[in-house]
């Protein structure tokens, strides 16, 4: 393990981290985009904006959505002027807000989430709604979840991320085949948050059915998207279970950065969608650019095998969509589209996303067109 650099070299180390990214991604890892996808994408416009309510005055973003009784229930990240995130709730009909609560349904209550409950995703499985979110304490970002029988009353179930330092996790990674592109992020987080920072885990969502009799959870350890299987949620509270899993992380990777538009990292987006062709995932991808824009967040898409989601059937070689409107390019964080929820009605797929960490918008497309395009773009 490298010793922590002296304070006066801090800026130099941050620059060198991004150089490390370029070194560790080989030419076969990052592929330039030369083709165009043939999908008719419709802009549905802005769905939700912030209000003067204190809990959501700075912005609303990154919503979880689920349909019940022909109504779309939206659970969104709300940010206060103090940069504390909570989770608000509203209902939509034909993409129009018909009801909106004036208070959050999930908010910081414990030390591990004292700076925010962020970026929810929601799944219905066996009659229970599972709402996953990122718990942030100002230093560590970890996965937590809550359950509900009715989308009204939620019970927090606590953290499921391992209580494992990034330092120790990186030691485990060194004995796998994940390579330098995983271990290098430990350098970044130690420099950003300190030697004792925990393994950052975000972007979790549950598959809406068990796979081979087990729960299946998508999560993100930078720079990729992984899957973990378990028989019972109690297993995720056992450090030994995670240590065994991390020692075989290379066998549980769904996607790693592959194309130019995702040269920094990829991460989970909307919860997996079951189709006859496979599991459809709409994910987010981040490109580091040398231009003034810096990081650019876009939406990607991939199709996974129904019985083994680590087998990728097809993957778009360029973004499904990216920032183009002024309100996607300019905001709290510039150049961001961040998909986190989707609804299917007949053959129409509507994707909901956070724009520039400021507001919520949506886009729609013909599902069969996207699936056809993914099958053409086989791996």
PDB file of C-alpha atoms in Angstrom, residues 152-331:
ATOM      1  CA  UNK A 152     -47.314   4.576   2.208  1.00  0.00           C
ATOM      2  CA  UNK A 153     -45.728   3.147   5.338  1.00  0.00           C
ATOM      3  CA  UNK A 154     -42.000   2.430   5.125  1.00  0.00           C
ATOM      4  CA  UNK A 155     -39.839   0.632   7.675  1.00  0.00           C
ATOM      5  CA  UNK A 156     -36.100   1.194   7.572  1.00  0.00           C
ATOM      6  CA  UNK A 157     -34.104  -2.039   7.582  1.00  0.00           C
ATOM      7  CA  UNK A 158     -30.670  -0.480   8.023  1.00  0.00           C
ATOM      8  CA  UNK A 159     -27.377  -0.799   6.182  1.00  0.00           C
ATOM      9  CA  UNK A 160     -26.426  -3.789   4.063  1.00  0.00           C
ATOM     10  CA  UNK A 161     -23.021  -2.601   2.843  1.00  0.00           C
ATOM     11  CA  UNK A 162     -20.017  -4.196   4.553  1.00  0.00           C
ATOM     12  CA  UNK A 163     -18.272  -2.332   7.367  1.00  0.00           C
ATOM     13  CA  UNK A 164     -15.003  -2.673   5.489  1.00  0.00           C
ATOM     14  CA  UNK A 165     -12.397  -0.006   4.831  1.00  0.00           C
ATOM     15  CA  UNK A 166     -11.511   0.741   1.227  1.00  0.00           C
ATOM     16  CA  UNK A 167      -7.921  -0.024   2.226  1.00  0.00           C
ATOM     17  CA  UNK A 168      -8.786  -3.600   3.220  1.00  0.00           C
ATOM     18  CA  UNK A 169     -11.143  -4.026   0.255  1.00  0.00           C
ATOM     19  CA  UNK A 170      -8.339  -3.042  -2.083  1.00  0.00           C
ATOM     20  CA  UNK A 171      -6.138  -5.725  -0.538  1.00  0.00           C
ATOM     21  CA  UNK A 172      -8.862  -8.261  -1.379  1.00  0.00           C
ATOM     22  CA  UNK A 173      -9.160  -6.924  -4.935  1.00  0.00           C
ATOM     23  CA  UNK A 174      -5.423  -7.439  -5.490  1.00  0.00           C
ATOM     24  CA  UNK A 175      -5.984 -11.194  -5.209  1.00  0.00           C
ATOM     25  CA  UNK A 176      -8.713 -11.233  -7.855  1.00  0.00           C
ATOM     26  CA  UNK A 177      -8.679 -10.644 -11.581  1.00  0.00           C
ATOM     27  CA  UNK A 178     -10.480  -7.282 -11.451  1.00  0.00           C
ATOM     28  CA  UNK A 179      -7.213  -5.514 -12.217  1.00  0.00           C
ATOM     29  CA  UNK A 180      -5.876  -2.052 -11.548  1.00  0.00           C
ATOM     30  CA  UNK A 181      -9.030  -0.301 -12.674  1.00  0.00           C
ATOM     31  CA  UNK A 182     -10.666  -1.367  -9.376  1.00  0.00           C
ATOM     32  CA  UNK A 183      -7.755  -0.949  -7.006  1.00  0.00           C
ATOM     33  CA  UNK A 184      -6.913   2.560  -8.254  1.00  0.00           C
ATOM     34  CA  UNK A 185     -10.151   4.024  -6.843  1.00  0.00           C
ATOM     35  CA  UNK A 186      -8.901   3.251  -3.358  1.00  0.00           C
ATOM     36  CA  UNK A 187      -6.176   5.865  -3.897  1.00  0.00           C
ATOM     37  CA  UNK A 188      -8.785   8.436  -4.868  1.00  0.00           C
ATOM     38  CA  UNK A 189     -11.085   7.813  -1.900  1.00  0.00           C
ATOM     39  CA  UNK A 190      -8.267   7.727   0.644  1.00  0.00           C
ATOM     40  CA  UNK A 191      -7.075  11.088  -0.641  1.00  0.00           C
ATOM     41  CA  UNK A 192     -10.602  12.498  -0.694  1.00  0.00           C
ATOM     42  CA  UNK A 193     -11.968  11.155   2.613  1.00  0.00           C
ATOM     43  CA  UNK A 194      -9.090   9.746   4.646  1.00  0.00           C
ATOM     44  CA  UNK A 195      -7.276   6.513   5.365  1.00  0.00           C
ATOM     45  CA  UNK A 196     -10.233   4.946   7.196  1.00  0.00           C
ATOM     46  CA  UNK A 197     -12.883   5.620   4.528  1.00  0.00           C
ATOM     47  CA  UNK A 198     -15.166   2.639   3.999  1.00  0.00           C
ATOM     48  CA  UNK A 199     -15.687   0.871   0.697  1.00  0.00           C
ATOM     49  CA  UNK A 200     -18.081   3.140  -1.204  1.00  0.00           C
ATOM     50  CA  UNK A 201     -21.234   1.373  -2.383  1.00  0.00           C
ATOM     51  CA  UNK A 202     -24.047   3.023  -4.287  1.00  0.00           C
ATOM     52  CA  UNK A 203     -26.690   2.554  -7.008  1.00  0.00           C
ATOM     53  CA  UNK A 204     -28.332  -0.566  -5.581  1.00  0.00           C
ATOM     54  CA  UNK A 205     -31.532  -2.084  -6.917  1.00  0.00           C
ATOM     55  CA  UNK A 206     -33.218  -5.442  -6.507  1.00  0.00           C
ATOM     56  CA  UNK A 207     -34.229  -7.729  -9.365  1.00  0.00           C
ATOM     57  CA  UNK A 208     -38.051  -8.063  -9.357  1.00  0.00           C
ATOM     58  CA  UNK A 209     -37.877 -11.845  -9.127  1.00  0.00           C
ATOM     59  CA  UNK A 210     -35.510 -14.366  -7.613  1.00  0.00           C
ATOM     60  CA  UNK A 211     -32.908 -15.878  -9.907  1.00  0.00           C
ATOM     61  CA  UNK A 212     -32.250 -19.575  -9.395  1.00  0.00           C
ATOM     62  CA  UNK A 213     -34.081 -19.322  -6.081  1.00  0.00           C
ATOM     63  CA  UNK A 214     -31.994 -16.460  -4.703  1.00  0.00           C
ATOM     64  CA  UNK A 215     -32.418 -12.725  -4.234  1.00  0.00           C
ATOM     65  CA  UNK A 216     -30.297 -10.809  -6.742  1.00  0.00           C
ATOM     66  CA  UNK A 217     -29.072  -7.285  -6.056  1.00  0.00           C
ATOM     67  CA  UNK A 218     -27.312  -4.921  -8.427  1.00  0.00           C
ATOM     68  CA  UNK A 219     -24.784  -2.599  -6.808  1.00  0.00           C
ATOM     69  CA  UNK A 220     -21.759  -0.524  -7.762  1.00  0.00           C
ATOM     70  CA  UNK A 221     -18.186  -0.778  -6.616  1.00  0.00           C
ATOM     71  CA  UNK A 222     -16.258   1.600  -8.827  1.00  0.00           C
ATOM     72  CA  UNK A 223     -15.770   1.472 -11.723  1.00  0.00           C
ATOM     73  CA  UNK A 224     -18.309  -1.242 -12.618  1.00  0.00           C
ATOM     74  CA  UNK A 225     -21.725  -2.749 -11.945  1.00  0.00           C
ATOM     75  CA  UNK A 226     -21.901  -5.995  -9.983  1.00  0.00           C
ATOM     76  CA  UNK A 227     -24.462  -8.522  -8.782  1.00  0.00           C
ATOM     77  CA  UNK A 228     -24.682 -10.266  -5.420  1.00  0.00           C
ATOM     78  CA  UNK A 229     -26.939 -13.254  -4.652  1.00  0.00           C
ATOM     79  CA  UNK A 230     -28.261 -14.221  -1.225  1.00  0.00           C
ATOM     80  CA  UNK A 231     -30.906 -16.415   0.387  1.00  0.00           C
ATOM     81  CA  UNK A 232     -31.868 -13.960   3.098  1.00  0.00           C
ATOM     82  CA  UNK A 233     -31.160 -10.280   3.725  1.00  0.00           C
ATOM     83  CA  UNK A 234     -29.587 -11.202   7.055  1.00  0.00           C
ATOM     84  CA  UNK A 235     -26.591 -12.584   5.147  1.00  0.00           C
ATOM     85  CA  UNK A 236     -25.759  -9.072   3.970  1.00  0.00           C
ATOM     86  CA  UNK A 237     -25.188  -8.051   7.592  1.00  0.00           C
ATOM     87  CA  UNK A 238     -22.345 -10.583   7.887  1.00  0.00           C
ATOM     88  CA  UNK A 239     -18.885  -9.217   7.088  1.00  0.00           C
ATOM     89  CA  UNK A 240     -17.629 -12.727   6.305  1.00  0.00           C
ATOM     90  CA  UNK A 241     -20.296 -13.083   3.608  1.00  0.00           C
ATOM     91  CA  UNK A 242     -19.090  -9.884   1.918  1.00  0.00           C
ATOM     92  CA  UNK A 243     -15.416 -10.809   2.265  1.00  0.00           C
ATOM     93  CA  UNK A 244     -16.052 -14.116   0.508  1.00  0.00           C
ATOM     94  CA  UNK A 245     -18.057 -12.332  -2.178  1.00  0.00           C
ATOM     95  CA  UNK A 246     -15.397  -9.648  -2.744  1.00  0.00           C
ATOM     96  CA  UNK A 247     -12.709 -12.315  -3.037  1.00  0.00           C
ATOM     97  CA  UNK A 248     -14.596 -13.518  -6.136  1.00  0.00           C
ATOM     98  CA  UNK A 249     -15.723 -10.126  -7.396  1.00  0.00           C
ATOM     99  CA  UNK A 250     -14.404 -10.772 -10.907  1.00  0.00           C
ATOM    100  CA  UNK A 251     -17.042 -13.496 -11.329  1.00  0.00           C
ATOM    101  CA  UNK A 252     -19.856 -11.143 -10.298  1.00  0.00           C
ATOM    102  CA  UNK A 253     -19.275  -8.192 -12.610  1.00  0.00           C
ATOM    103  CA  UNK A 254     -22.148  -7.358 -14.940  1.00  0.00           C
ATOM    104  CA  UNK A 255     -20.603  -4.378 -16.712  1.00  0.00           C
ATOM    105  CA  UNK A 256     -17.275  -2.601 -16.644  1.00  0.00           C
ATOM    106  CA  UNK A 257     -16.460   0.571 -18.601  1.00  0.00           C
ATOM    107  CA  UNK A 258     -16.000  -0.387 -22.244  1.00  0.00           C
ATOM    108  CA  UNK A 259     -16.746   2.562 -24.509  1.00  0.00           C
ATOM    109  CA  UNK A 260     -15.485   6.108 -24.679  1.00  0.00           C
ATOM    110  CA  UNK A 261     -18.638   7.667 -23.215  1.00  0.00           C
ATOM    111  CA  UNK A 262     -18.104   5.619 -20.036  1.00  0.00           C
ATOM    112  CA  UNK A 263     -14.337   5.877 -19.711  1.00  0.00           C
ATOM    113  CA  UNK A 264     -14.433   6.782 -16.005  1.00  0.00           C
ATOM    114  CA  UNK A 265     -17.087   4.430 -14.684  1.00  0.00           C
ATOM    115  CA  UNK A 266     -20.553   2.977 -15.051  1.00  0.00           C
ATOM    116  CA  UNK A 267     -23.187   2.554 -12.346  1.00  0.00           C
ATOM    117  CA  UNK A 268     -26.660   1.196 -11.794  1.00  0.00           C
ATOM    118  CA  UNK A 269     -29.610   3.181 -13.052  1.00  0.00           C
ATOM    119  CA  UNK A 270     -33.168   1.881 -13.282  1.00  0.00           C
ATOM    120  CA  UNK A 271     -33.934  -1.439 -11.569  1.00  0.00           C
ATOM    121  CA  UNK A 272     -33.684  -4.399 -13.985  1.00  0.00           C
ATOM    122  CA  UNK A 273     -36.663  -4.842 -16.298  1.00  0.00           C
ATOM    123  CA  UNK A 274     -37.688  -8.361 -17.312  1.00  0.00           C
ATOM    124  CA  UNK A 275     -38.420  -8.848 -21.013  1.00  0.00           C
ATOM    125  CA  UNK A 276     -38.772 -12.035 -23.117  1.00  0.00           C
ATOM    126  CA  UNK A 277     -35.363 -11.226 -24.608  1.00  0.00           C
ATOM    127  CA  UNK A 278     -33.557 -10.811 -21.279  1.00  0.00           C
ATOM    128  CA  UNK A 279     -33.062  -8.389 -18.396  1.00  0.00           C
ATOM    129  CA  UNK A 280     -32.987  -4.820 -19.667  1.00  0.00           C
ATOM    130  CA  UNK A 281     -30.871  -2.416 -17.648  1.00  0.00           C
ATOM    131  CA  UNK A 282     -30.690   1.315 -18.192  1.00  0.00           C
ATOM    132  CA  UNK A 283     -27.515   2.477 -16.458  1.00  0.00           C
ATOM    133  CA  UNK A 284     -25.532   5.672 -16.047  1.00  0.00           C
ATOM    134  CA  UNK A 285     -22.133   6.209 -17.606  1.00  0.00           C
ATOM    135  CA  UNK A 286     -19.542   8.874 -16.816  1.00  0.00           C
ATOM    136  CA  UNK A 287     -16.984  10.185 -19.261  1.00  0.00           C
ATOM    137  CA  UNK A 288     -13.976  12.157 -18.111  1.00  0.00           C
ATOM    138  CA  UNK A 289     -13.125  14.704 -20.759  1.00  0.00           C
ATOM    139  CA  UNK A 290     -10.104  16.920 -21.161  1.00  0.00           C
ATOM    140  CA  UNK A 291     -12.445  19.723 -22.205  1.00  0.00           C
ATOM    141  CA  UNK A 292     -13.968  22.434 -20.041  1.00  0.00           C
ATOM    142  CA  UNK A 293     -17.034  20.225 -19.488  1.00  0.00           C
ATOM    143  CA  UNK A 294     -15.126  17.836 -17.211  1.00  0.00           C
ATOM    144  CA  UNK A 295     -17.308  14.849 -16.340  1.00  0.00           C
ATOM    145  CA  UNK A 296     -20.361  14.111 -18.498  1.00  0.00           C
ATOM    146  CA  UNK A 297     -23.119  11.801 -17.246  1.00  0.00           C
ATOM    147  CA  UNK A 298     -25.148   9.877 -19.844  1.00  0.00           C
ATOM    148  CA  UNK A 299     -27.567   6.947 -20.012  1.00  0.00           C
ATOM    149  CA  UNK A 300     -26.537   3.580 -21.422  1.00  0.00           C
ATOM    150  CA  UNK A 301     -28.437   0.344 -22.032  1.00  0.00           C
ATOM    151  CA  UNK A 302     -27.630  -3.363 -21.941  1.00  0.00           C
ATOM    152  CA  UNK A 303     -29.483  -6.675 -22.219  1.00  0.00           C
ATOM    153  CA  UNK A 304     -28.594  -9.506 -19.821  1.00  0.00           C
ATOM    154  CA  UNK A 305     -29.301 -13.221 -19.778  1.00  0.00           C
ATOM    155  CA  UNK A 306     -32.411 -14.075 -17.747  1.00  0.00           C
ATOM    156  CA  UNK A 307     -30.752 -16.935 -15.838  1.00  0.00           C
ATOM    157  CA  UNK A 308     -27.261 -15.464 -15.548  1.00  0.00           C
ATOM    158  CA  UNK A 309     -27.188 -11.647 -15.645  1.00  0.00           C
ATOM    159  CA  UNK A 310     -23.381 -11.633 -15.825  1.00  0.00           C
ATOM    160  CA  UNK A 311     -23.828 -12.843 -19.426  1.00  0.00           C
ATOM    161  CA  UNK A 312     -24.344  -9.748 -21.562  1.00  0.00           C
ATOM    162  CA  UNK A 313     -26.480 -10.392 -24.639  1.00  0.00           C
ATOM    163  CA  UNK A 314     -26.178  -6.903 -26.080  1.00  0.00           C
ATOM    164  CA  UNK A 315     -24.958  -3.438 -25.142  1.00  0.00           C
ATOM    165  CA  UNK A 316     -25.285  -0.086 -26.846  1.00  0.00           C
ATOM    166  CA  UNK A 317     -21.947   1.158 -28.109  1.00  0.00           C
ATOM    167  CA  UNK A 318     -22.959   4.764 -27.585  1.00  0.00           C
ATOM    168  CA  UNK A 319     -25.248   6.566 -25.119  1.00  0.00           C
ATOM    169  CA  UNK A 320     -28.974   6.040 -25.191  1.00  0.00           C
ATOM    170  CA  UNK A 321     -29.172   9.741 -24.378  1.00  0.00           C
ATOM    171  CA  UNK A 322     -27.073  12.479 -22.820  1.00  0.00           C
ATOM    172  CA  UNK A 323     -27.293  16.138 -21.817  1.00  0.00           C
ATOM    173  CA  UNK A 324     -28.592  18.339 -24.620  1.00  0.00           C
ATOM    174  CA  UNK A 325     -31.186  20.687 -23.128  1.00  0.00           C
ATOM    175  CA  UNK A 326     -29.966  23.739 -21.269  1.00  0.00           C
ATOM    176  CA  UNK A 327     -31.448  22.409 -18.020  1.00  0.00           C
ATOM    177  CA  UNK A 328     -29.505  19.158 -18.493  1.00  0.00           C
ATOM    178  CA  UNK A 329     -26.270  21.032 -19.169  1.00  0.00           C
ATOM    179  CA  UNK A 330     -26.537  23.705 -16.487  1.00  0.00           C
ATOM    180  CA  UNK A 331     -27.558  23.199 -12.872  1.00  0.00           C
TER     181      UNK A 331
END
